[in-house]
């Protein structure tokens, strides 16, 4: 999976025999470049992408440390733990509640319908 400067997310299949089979899907999700992609550790068809950072209000905000964070990584395969790396080199481990990492039965159908 790769993001392009045109805002597309291209899902590739390494086992494809020709160019048409190698490009499994193209998602048109952003007006500008897609800067980062991350698959969900439990649900491989679900992923997050990041574009131009123009979201003005946080969806969820958690104060981890006083300085800025530079990276994070979600635990695989469950997504319950998140490691955050700060500007000063401090790594903080956060345990996520079940409400944020366990998918309900009704949510699977909703996520499959997201385009």
Coordinates of C-alpha atoms in Angstrom, one line a residue:
X1 CA 0.0 0.0 0.0
X2 CA 1.3 3.4 -1.0
X3 CA 0.1 7.0 -0.9
X4 CA 0.7 9.4 -3.8
X5 CA 1.3 13.1 -4.1
X6 CA -2.1 13.3 -5.9
X7 CA -3.9 12.1 -2.8
X8 CA -4.5 8.5 -4.0
X9 CA -3.9 5.4 -2.0
X10 CA -2.8 2.5 -4.1
X11 CA -3.3 -1.1 -2.8
X12 CA -0.9 -3.5 -4.6
X13 CA -0.7 -7.2 -5.0
X14 CA 2.9 -8.5 -5.2
X15 CA 1.6 -11.8 -6.7
X16 CA 0.0 -10.2 -9.7
X17 CA 1.2 -11.5 -13.1
X18 CA 0.6 -8.2 -15.0
X19 CA 0.3 -4.5 -14.2
X20 CA -3.5 -4.7 -14.0
X21 CA -3.3 -7.6 -11.4
X22 CA -0.6 -5.9 -9.4
X23 CA -2.7 -2.8 -8.7
X24 CA -5.6 -4.3 -6.7
X25 CA -7.4 -1.0 -5.8
X26 CA -7.0 2.8 -5.9
X27 CA -8.7 4.9 -3.3
X28 CA -9.3 8.6 -4.0
X29 CA -9.3 10.0 -0.4
X30 CA -7.3 13.2 -0.3
X31 CA -7.1 16.6 -2.0
X32 CA -3.4 16.8 -1.5
X33 CA -0.5 14.3 -0.9
X34 CA -1.1 11.3 1.3
X35 CA 1.8 11.5 3.8
X36 CA 1.3 8.4 5.9
X37 CA -0.5 5.1 5.9
X38 CA -1.1 2.6 8.7
X39 CA -3.1 -0.7 8.6
X40 CA -5.2 -1.7 11.5
X41 CA -3.4 -4.6 13.3
X42 CA -6.5 -6.8 13.5
X43 CA -8.5 -5.8 10.5
X44 CA -6.3 -5.7 7.4
X45 CA -8.9 -4.1 5.2
X46 CA -9.1 -1.1 7.6
X47 CA -6.3 1.6 7.4
X48 CA -5.7 5.2 8.3
X49 CA -4.1 7.8 6.0
X50 CA -2.8 11.3 6.7
X51 CA -2.9 14.2 4.3
X52 CA -2.3 17.9 4.8
X53 CA -3.0 18.2 8.6
X54 CA -5.8 20.7 8.2
X55 CA -8.0 19.1 10.9
X56 CA -8.6 22.1 13.2
X57 CA -10.1 20.2 16.1
X58 CA -8.8 17.0 17.7
X59 CA -11.0 13.9 17.4
X60 CA -9.3 12.6 20.6
X61 CA -6.7 14.3 22.6
X62 CA -4.5 12.7 25.3
X63 CA -1.7 14.6 27.0
X64 CA 1.3 12.1 26.8
X65 CA 4.3 14.4 27.5
X66 CA 5.0 18.1 27.6
X67 CA 7.1 18.2 24.4
X68 CA 5.9 17.4 20.9
X69 CA 5.5 13.7 19.7
X70 CA 7.4 12.7 16.6
X71 CA 6.2 9.1 16.1
X72 CA 3.9 6.4 17.3
X73 CA 3.4 2.8 16.7
X74 CA 0.3 0.6 17.4
X75 CA 0.9 -2.9 18.9
X76 CA 0.1 -5.7 16.5
X77 CA -2.1 -7.8 16.4
X78 CA -4.4 -6.4 19.0
X79 CA -3.9 -2.6 18.9
X80 CA -4.2 -2.3 22.7
X81 CA -0.8 -0.7 23.3
X82 CA 0.5 2.5 21.6
X83 CA 4.2 3.5 21.8
X84 CA 4.8 7.3 21.4
X85 CA 8.2 8.8 20.8
X86 CA 8.8 12.4 21.9
X87 CA 11.1 15.2 20.7
X88 CA 13.5 14.5 23.6
X89 CA 13.8 10.8 22.9
X90 CA 11.3 9.6 25.6
X91 CA 9.2 6.6 24.6
X92 CA 5.8 6.4 26.4
X93 CA 3.6 3.3 26.3
X94 CA -0.2 3.9 26.4
X95 CA -2.8 1.2 27.1
X96 CA -5.9 1.8 25.0
X97 CA -9.4 1.0 26.4
X98 CA -11.6 -1.7 24.9
X99 CA -13.9 1.0 23.5
X100 CA -11.1 2.2 21.2
X101 CA -9.5 -1.1 20.1
X102 CA -12.2 -3.8 20.1
X103 CA -14.6 -3.8 17.1
X104 CA -18.2 -4.5 17.9
X105 CA -20.2 -6.9 15.6
X106 CA -22.2 -4.0 14.2
X107 CA -19.1 -2.0 13.3
X108 CA -17.7 -4.5 10.9
X109 CA -20.5 -4.0 8.4
X110 CA -20.2 -0.2 8.8
X111 CA -16.5 -0.2 8.2
X112 CA -16.9 -2.4 5.0
X113 CA -19.3 0.3 3.7
X114 CA -16.9 3.2 4.1
X115 CA -15.6 4.4 0.8

